[in-house]
Each structure stands twice: as structure tokens, then as C-alpha cells.
Coordinates of C-alpha atoms in Angstrom, one line a residue:
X1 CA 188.5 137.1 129.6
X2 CA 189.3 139.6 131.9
X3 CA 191.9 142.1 130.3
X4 CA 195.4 142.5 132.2
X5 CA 198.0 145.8 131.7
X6 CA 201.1 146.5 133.4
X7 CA 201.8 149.7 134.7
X8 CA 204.8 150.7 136.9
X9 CA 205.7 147.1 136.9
X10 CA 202.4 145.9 138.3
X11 CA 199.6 143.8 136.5
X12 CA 196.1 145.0 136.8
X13 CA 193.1 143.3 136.3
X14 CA 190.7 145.5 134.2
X15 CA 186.9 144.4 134.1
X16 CA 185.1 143.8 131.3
X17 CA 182.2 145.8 130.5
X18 CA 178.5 145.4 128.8
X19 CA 180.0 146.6 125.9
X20 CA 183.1 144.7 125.7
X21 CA 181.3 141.6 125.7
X22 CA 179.1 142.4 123.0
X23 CA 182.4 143.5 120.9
X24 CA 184.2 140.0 122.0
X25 CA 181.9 138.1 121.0
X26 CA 181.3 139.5 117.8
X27 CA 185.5 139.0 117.3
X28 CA 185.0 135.2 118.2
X29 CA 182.4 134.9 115.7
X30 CA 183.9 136.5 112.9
X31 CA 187.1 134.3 113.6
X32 CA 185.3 131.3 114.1
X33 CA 182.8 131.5 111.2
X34 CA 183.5 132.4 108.2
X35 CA 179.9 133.5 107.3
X36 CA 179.9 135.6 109.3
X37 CA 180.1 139.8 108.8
X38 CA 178.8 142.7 110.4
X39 CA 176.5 145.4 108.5
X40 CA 175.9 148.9 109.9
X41 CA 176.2 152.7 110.0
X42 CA 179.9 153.7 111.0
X43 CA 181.0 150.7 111.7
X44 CA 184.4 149.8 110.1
X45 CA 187.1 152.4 110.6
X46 CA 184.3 154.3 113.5
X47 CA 183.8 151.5 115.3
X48 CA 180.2 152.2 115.7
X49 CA 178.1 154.8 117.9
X50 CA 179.1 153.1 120.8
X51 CA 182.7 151.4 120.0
X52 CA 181.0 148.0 120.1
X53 CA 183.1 147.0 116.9
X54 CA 186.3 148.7 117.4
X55 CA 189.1 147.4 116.0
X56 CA 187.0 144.4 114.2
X57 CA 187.5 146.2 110.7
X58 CA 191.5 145.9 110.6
X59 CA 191.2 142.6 112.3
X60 CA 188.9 141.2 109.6
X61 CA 189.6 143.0 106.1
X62 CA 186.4 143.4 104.2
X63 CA 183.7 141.6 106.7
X64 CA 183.0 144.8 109.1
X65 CA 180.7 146.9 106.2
X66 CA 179.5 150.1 106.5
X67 CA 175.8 150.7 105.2
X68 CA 173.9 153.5 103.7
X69 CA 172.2 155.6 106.0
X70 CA 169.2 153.7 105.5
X71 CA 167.7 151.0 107.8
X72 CA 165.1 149.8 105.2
X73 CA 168.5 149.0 102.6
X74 CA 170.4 147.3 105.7
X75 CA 168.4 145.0 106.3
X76 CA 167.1 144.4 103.2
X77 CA 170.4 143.5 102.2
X78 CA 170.8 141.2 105.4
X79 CA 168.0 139.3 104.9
X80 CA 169.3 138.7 101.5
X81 CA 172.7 137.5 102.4
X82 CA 170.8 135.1 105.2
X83 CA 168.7 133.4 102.7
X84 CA 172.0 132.4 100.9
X85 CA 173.9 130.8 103.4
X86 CA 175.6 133.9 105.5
X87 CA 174.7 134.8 108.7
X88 CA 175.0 138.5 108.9
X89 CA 174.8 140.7 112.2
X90 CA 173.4 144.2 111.9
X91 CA 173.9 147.1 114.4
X92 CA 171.2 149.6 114.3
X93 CA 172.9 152.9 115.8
X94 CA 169.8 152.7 117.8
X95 CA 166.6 150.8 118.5
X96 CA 164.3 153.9 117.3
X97 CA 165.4 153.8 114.2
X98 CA 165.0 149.9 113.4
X99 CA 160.8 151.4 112.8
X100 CA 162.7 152.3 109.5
X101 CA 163.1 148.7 108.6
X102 CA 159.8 147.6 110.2
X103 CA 158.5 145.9 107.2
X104 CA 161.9 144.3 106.4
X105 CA 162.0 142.6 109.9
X106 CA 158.9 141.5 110.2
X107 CA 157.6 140.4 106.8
X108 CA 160.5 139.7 105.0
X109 CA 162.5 138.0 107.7
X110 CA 160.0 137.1 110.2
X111 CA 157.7 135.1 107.5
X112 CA 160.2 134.0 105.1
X113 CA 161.1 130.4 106.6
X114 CA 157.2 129.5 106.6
X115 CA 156.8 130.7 103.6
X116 CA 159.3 128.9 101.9
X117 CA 161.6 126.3 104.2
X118 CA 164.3 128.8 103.8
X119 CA 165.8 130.1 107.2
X120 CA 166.9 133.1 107.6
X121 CA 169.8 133.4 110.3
X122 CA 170.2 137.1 111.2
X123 CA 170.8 138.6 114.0
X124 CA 169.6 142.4 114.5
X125 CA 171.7 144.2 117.1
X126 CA 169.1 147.0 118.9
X127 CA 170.9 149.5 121.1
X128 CA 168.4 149.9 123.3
X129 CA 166.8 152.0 126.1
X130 CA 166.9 154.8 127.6
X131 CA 170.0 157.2 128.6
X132 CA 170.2 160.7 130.1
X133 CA 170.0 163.5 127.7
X134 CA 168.9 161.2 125.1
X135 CA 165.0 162.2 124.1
X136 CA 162.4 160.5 122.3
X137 CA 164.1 159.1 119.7
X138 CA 167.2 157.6 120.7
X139 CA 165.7 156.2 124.3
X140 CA 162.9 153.7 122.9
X141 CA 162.6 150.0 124.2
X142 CA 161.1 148.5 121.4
X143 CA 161.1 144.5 122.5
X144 CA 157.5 144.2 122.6
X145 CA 156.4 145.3 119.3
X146 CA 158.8 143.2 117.9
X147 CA 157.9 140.1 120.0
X148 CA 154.3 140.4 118.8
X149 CA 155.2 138.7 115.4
X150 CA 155.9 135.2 115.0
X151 CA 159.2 133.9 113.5
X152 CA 160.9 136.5 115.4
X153 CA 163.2 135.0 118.6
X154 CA 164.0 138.9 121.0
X155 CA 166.6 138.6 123.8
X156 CA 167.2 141.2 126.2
X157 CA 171.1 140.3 128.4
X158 CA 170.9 142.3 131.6
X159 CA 174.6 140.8 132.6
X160 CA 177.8 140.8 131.3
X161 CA 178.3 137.2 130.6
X162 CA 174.6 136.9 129.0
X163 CA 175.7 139.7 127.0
X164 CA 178.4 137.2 125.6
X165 CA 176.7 134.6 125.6
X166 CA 173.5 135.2 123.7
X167 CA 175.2 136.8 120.9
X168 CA 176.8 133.8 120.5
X169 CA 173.5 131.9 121.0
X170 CA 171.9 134.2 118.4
X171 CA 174.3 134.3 116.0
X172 CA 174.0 130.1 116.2
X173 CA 170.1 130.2 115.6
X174 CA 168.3 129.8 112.2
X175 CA 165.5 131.8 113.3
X176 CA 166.2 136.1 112.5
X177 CA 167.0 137.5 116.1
X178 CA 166.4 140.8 117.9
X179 CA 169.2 141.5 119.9
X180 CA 167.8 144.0 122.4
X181 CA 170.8 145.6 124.2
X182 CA 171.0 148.2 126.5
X183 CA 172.7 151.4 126.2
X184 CA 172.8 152.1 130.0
X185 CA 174.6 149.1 130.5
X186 CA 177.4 149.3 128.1
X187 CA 179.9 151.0 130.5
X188 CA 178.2 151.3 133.5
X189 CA 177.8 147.2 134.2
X190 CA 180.7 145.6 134.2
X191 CA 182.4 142.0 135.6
X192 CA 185.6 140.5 136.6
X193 CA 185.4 137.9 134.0
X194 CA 182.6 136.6 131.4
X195 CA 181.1 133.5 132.7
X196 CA 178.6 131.1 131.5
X197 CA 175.9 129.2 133.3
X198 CA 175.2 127.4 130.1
X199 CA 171.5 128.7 129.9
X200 CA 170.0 128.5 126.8
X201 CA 168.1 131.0 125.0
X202 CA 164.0 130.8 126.3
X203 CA 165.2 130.2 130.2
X204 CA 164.9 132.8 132.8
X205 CA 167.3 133.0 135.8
X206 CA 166.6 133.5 139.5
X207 CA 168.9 136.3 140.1
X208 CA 168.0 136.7 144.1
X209 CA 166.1 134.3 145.3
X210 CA 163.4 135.5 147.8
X211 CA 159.9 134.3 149.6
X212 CA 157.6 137.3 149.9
X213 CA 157.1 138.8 146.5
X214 CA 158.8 137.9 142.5
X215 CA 159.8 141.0 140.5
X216 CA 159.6 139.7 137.0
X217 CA 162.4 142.0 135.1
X218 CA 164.5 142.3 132.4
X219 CA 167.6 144.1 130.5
X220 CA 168.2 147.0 132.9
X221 CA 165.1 146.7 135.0
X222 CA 166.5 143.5 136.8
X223 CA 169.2 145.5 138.3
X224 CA 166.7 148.4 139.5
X225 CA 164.9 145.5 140.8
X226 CA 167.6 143.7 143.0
X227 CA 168.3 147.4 144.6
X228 CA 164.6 148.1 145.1
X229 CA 164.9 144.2 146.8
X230 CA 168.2 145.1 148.7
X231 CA 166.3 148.1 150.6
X232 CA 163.0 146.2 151.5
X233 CA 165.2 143.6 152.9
X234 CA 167.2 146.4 154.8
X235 CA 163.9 148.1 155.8
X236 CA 161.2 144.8 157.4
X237 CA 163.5 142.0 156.5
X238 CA 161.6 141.5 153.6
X239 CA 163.0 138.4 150.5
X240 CA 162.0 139.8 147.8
X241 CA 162.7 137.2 143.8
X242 CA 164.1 138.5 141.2
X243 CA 163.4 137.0 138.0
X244 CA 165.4 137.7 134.9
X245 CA 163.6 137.0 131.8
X246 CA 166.5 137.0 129.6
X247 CA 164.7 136.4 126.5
X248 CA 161.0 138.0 125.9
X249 CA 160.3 135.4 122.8
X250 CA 160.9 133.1 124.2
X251 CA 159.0 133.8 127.2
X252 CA 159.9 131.0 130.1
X253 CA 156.8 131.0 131.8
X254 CA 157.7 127.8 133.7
X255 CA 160.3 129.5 136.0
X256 CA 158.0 132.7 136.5
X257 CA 155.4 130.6 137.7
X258 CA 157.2 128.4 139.9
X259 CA 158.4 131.7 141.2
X260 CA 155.0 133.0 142.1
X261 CA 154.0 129.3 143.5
X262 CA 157.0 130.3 146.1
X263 CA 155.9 133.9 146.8
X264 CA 152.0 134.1 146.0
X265 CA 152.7 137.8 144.6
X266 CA 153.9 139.1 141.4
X267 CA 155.3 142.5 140.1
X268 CA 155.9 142.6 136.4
X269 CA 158.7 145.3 136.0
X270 CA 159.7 146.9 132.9
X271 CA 161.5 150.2 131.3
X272 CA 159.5 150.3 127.7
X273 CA 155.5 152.4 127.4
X274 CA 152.5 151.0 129.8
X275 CA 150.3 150.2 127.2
X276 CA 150.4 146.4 126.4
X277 CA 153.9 144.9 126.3
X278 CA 156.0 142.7 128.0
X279 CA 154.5 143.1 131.9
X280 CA 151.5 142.6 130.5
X281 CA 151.9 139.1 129.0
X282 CA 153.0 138.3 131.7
X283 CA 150.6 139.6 134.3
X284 CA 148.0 138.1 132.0
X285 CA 149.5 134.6 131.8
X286 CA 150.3 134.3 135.5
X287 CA 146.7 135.3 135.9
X288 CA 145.4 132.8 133.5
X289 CA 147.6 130.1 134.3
X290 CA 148.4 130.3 137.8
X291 CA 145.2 132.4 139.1
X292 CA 145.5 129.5 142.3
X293 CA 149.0 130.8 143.1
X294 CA 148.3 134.3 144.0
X295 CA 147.8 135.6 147.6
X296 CA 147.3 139.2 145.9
X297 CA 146.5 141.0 142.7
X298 CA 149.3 141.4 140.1
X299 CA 150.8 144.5 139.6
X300 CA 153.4 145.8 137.0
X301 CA 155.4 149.2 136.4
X302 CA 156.3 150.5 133.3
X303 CA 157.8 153.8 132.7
X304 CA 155.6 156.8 132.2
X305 CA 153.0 156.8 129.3
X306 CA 154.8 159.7 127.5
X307 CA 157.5 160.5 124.9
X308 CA 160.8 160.2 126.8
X309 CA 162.0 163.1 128.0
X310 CA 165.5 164.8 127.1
X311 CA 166.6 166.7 130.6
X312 CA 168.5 163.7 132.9
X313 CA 166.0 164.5 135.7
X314 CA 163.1 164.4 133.9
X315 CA 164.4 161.3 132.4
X316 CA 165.2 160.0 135.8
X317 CA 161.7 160.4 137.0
X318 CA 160.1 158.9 133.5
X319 CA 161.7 155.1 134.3
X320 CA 160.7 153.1 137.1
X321 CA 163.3 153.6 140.4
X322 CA 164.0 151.6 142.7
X323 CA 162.0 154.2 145.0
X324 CA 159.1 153.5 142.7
X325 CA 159.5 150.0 143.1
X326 CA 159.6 149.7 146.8
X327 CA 156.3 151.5 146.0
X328 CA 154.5 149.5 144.3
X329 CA 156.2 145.9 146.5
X330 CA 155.1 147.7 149.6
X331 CA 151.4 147.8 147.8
X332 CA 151.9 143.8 147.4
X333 CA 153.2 143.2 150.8
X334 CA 150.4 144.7 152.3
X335 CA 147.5 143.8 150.7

């Protein structure tokens, strides 16, 4: 997968990035399946906010659309086009501004296959996160109020090759999927080559395995978590887990838990608001399903409980760090 150019007679290997592997694996499922098409704002001959469909339009006349400026009519439309046999992908420009289609998403697609037996395979592409400079309304993490509903599956790839790979995965389901990708990533996270360790949807992945402490993370968080784990170990020779969620709905408690059995202490570790969410689910399952396993209370970071900010060092300080990690680990390690 990795891209090679020549240049002066020499062949360089180029990486592929975050975003690449989102934009190769929509190409491989627009070649591969004809029911396939993508739906969004600047799309086609743009190639989206981010370039994560460049070149798809001329590649594939007529199956890379560009919408109305309105969220509530994309996926409107979508769900439509699912319930008769198509299985469309939708890029929001940005997670924020899926709230538009709120009650499209959630009752409309989210109900519609208990309703009446008909599935509805769509798959909602959420740029996601925060960046610097960004501001409250292009920096939201919105996994957690979508997880709340049923009928809704919500990944969250934090690698490259997951990035791939649960497109394709999504893509493949019946069920309507929140595709929660992050915006930091895109160009900043890259690999040699897209791999696959043929997990499925719903399974976690140790991503360092450790003995003193599991950091339950995900999306962007898991790699602020394997640098906050990098400098404990550097500093007392602390093993610190890293588990990567993957998916949040699915949630594979199985593999947190047997991570906590190894450790005895937990830090939930996100990037969305405090209040309720993701850490907490899980902080309150470990605690009600492996209470026995802990050597120490819970604990989970969030960023800050306010609007995000817009300056990059503001911004900086609103997410957790791998400074405010250690913090927080320390806490555990101690107790």
C-alpha cells in the first residue's frame, strides 16, 4: 500500500497517512461494490474539507455527490438510499455539525430495522476532534451521544491500518455506522504500509502491554497515552497497558477487564466533555463487574468541562497531555 516515486533516478518509499487510508479505502469500495457512493459537502471536484476523496469523482463518474449545505437533507437522503438496497457513505465536513441531522441518525436510521426488518447500511463519516485554532464548533468529539442510542454501531481508528480497515468493516455492516475519525490524525499519523490484524469491529487491542496500571483510550487519546506510558517507564521503570478501544459500541469489555485483572488499576482516558461519556461506562462497568480486580480507585481524564477553545495554547491545555496523564498514573501508582 505504501506509495513509491522516483526522483533523480531513485525510488522512494512515501508513507501512508490517517487520511490516505480513509481515501483508499473508500476507492476499494466504490470499485468493488457497485452500491456503493459517497454523499457530502464539497466532495466531488473539492475533494472534501480535508482531501479525503480526492480524485474519487473523476475515478468514479456520478457516485461521488455533492449535497446541499444541509446535514438534515444528507442524511435524509442516505437513509433513504440504504433502505433500498445502496449502501451510501456520508462525510460530514465535521462532527459538530452532524447535531444538524440528530433526529435523522438516531430515529430514522437508528430505529428503522426494529421497526420494520429493514436494515439500513450507512455509514456516517465524522471528522472528529479537536485541532489548533479550531474553536467550539469544529473541535467536538461527539462518540458518546451517539453511542447512547441503540441500533447505532460508533468506531473510533486511532491507527492507520484500523483506519482502513474499519471503513471497510463499516461499509460491510447492515447496522447504520458512526465513523468517528480524527482530524489530528489525518496527516500527522502515518505508516509504512496498511496492515491488518484481522480484528473485527467490537474488539479492543493491547497496544503496549504493561503490569502496573491500564489506560483505557481511544482515537487520538491512545497515542497521548502510550507517550504518557513511555515517560513513567523512563522515569521509575514503571509498565504501564494501553488499551485501545477501537470501537465505543461495541464496547469490548472482555479485554478491558482482563487488563485490569493483570494491573489492578484503571485510568479511563478520553479527549471528548467530562460529564458522562465514554470513561465513564467504562469506569462504571469495571467497577460493577470487576470491583474484585482493583488494587485502587478508578480514575479517568477527560478534557476540560468547557467550550473548546480557539488559541492553539489554550487548546493545548483544554485536552488531556501526556503531562496530565503522568498526573493522574502517578495518583494510581501511589495510592
Amino acid at each position: 500500500m505504501a506509495r513509491l516515486r522516483h526522483a533523480n533516478g531513485k525510488t522512494l518509499t512515501m508513507s501512508v497517512t490517517y487520511v490516505d487510508a480513509i481515501r483508499d479505502a473508500q476507492e476499494k469500495l466504490l470499485r468493488e461494490d457497485p452500491r456503493v457512493f459517497l454523499y457530502g459537502q464539497d466532495i466531488s471536484q473539492f475533494g472534501g474539507a480535508f482531501k479525503a476523496t480526492k480524485g474519487l469523482a473523476e475515478a468514479f463518474p456520478g457516485r461521488v455527490l455533492d449535497s446541499p449545505i444541509s446535514e438534515d437533507a444528507m442524511i435524509g437522503m442516505a437513509v433513504g438510499a440504504a433502505i433500498e438496497g445502496m449502501r451510501p457513505i456520508v462525510e460530514m465536513q465535521f462532527a459538530d455539525f452532524s447535531s444538524i441531522a440528530f433526529n435523522q441518525i438516531v430515529n430514522q436510521a437508528a430505529t428503522h430495522y426494529y421497526r420494520t426488518g429493514v436494515p439500513v447500511p450507512l455509514t456516517v463519516r465524522l471528522p472528529s476532534g479537536g485541532t489548533p485554532g479550531s474553536g467550539p464548533f469544529h473541535s467536538q468529539s461527539m462518540e458518546a451521544l451517539y453511542a447512547h442510542y441503540p441500533g447505532l454501531v460508533v468506531v473510533t481508528p486511532a491507527t492507520v491500518s484500523d483506519a482502513y480497515h474499519m471503513l471497510l468493516d463499516s461499509v460491510a455492516l447492515d447496522d447504520p455506522v458512526i465513523y468517528c475519525e480524527h482530524k489530528f490524525l489525518y496527516r500527522w499519523l502515518k505508516a509504512p504500509r496498511i496492515n491488518g490484524d484481522g480484528l473485527p469491529i467490537g474488539k479492543a487491542r493491547i497496544t503496549r502491554p504493561g503490569k502496573h496500571a491500564t489506560v483505557v483510550a481511544y482515537s487520538a487519546m491512545v497515542h497521548e497515552a502510550v507517550r504518557a506510558a513511555d515517560r513513567l517507564k523512563e522515569e521509575g521503570g514503571w509498565e504501564i497497558e494501553v488499551v485501545d478501544l477501537r470501537s465505543v459500541k461495541p464496547l469490548d469489555m472482555d479485554t478491558v477487564l482482563a487488563s485490569v485483572a493483570r494491573t489492578g488499576r484503571l485510568l479511563a482516558l478520553g479527549e471528548a466533555f467530562p460529564w458522562g461519556g465514554v470513561t465513564a461506562e467504562v469506569v462504571s462497568r469495571v467497577c460493577t463487574d470487576g470491583f474484585h480486580l482493583l488494587d485502587a480507585p478508578p480514575r479517568r481524564l477527560n478534557s476540560r468541562d468547557t467550550p473548546v477553545p480557539y488559541h492553539p495554547k489554550l487548546w493545548a491545555a483544554h485536552r488531556p497531555t501526556p503531562e496530565s496523564i503522568c498526573l493522574e498514573l502517578r495518583k494510581l501508582l501511589t495510592f
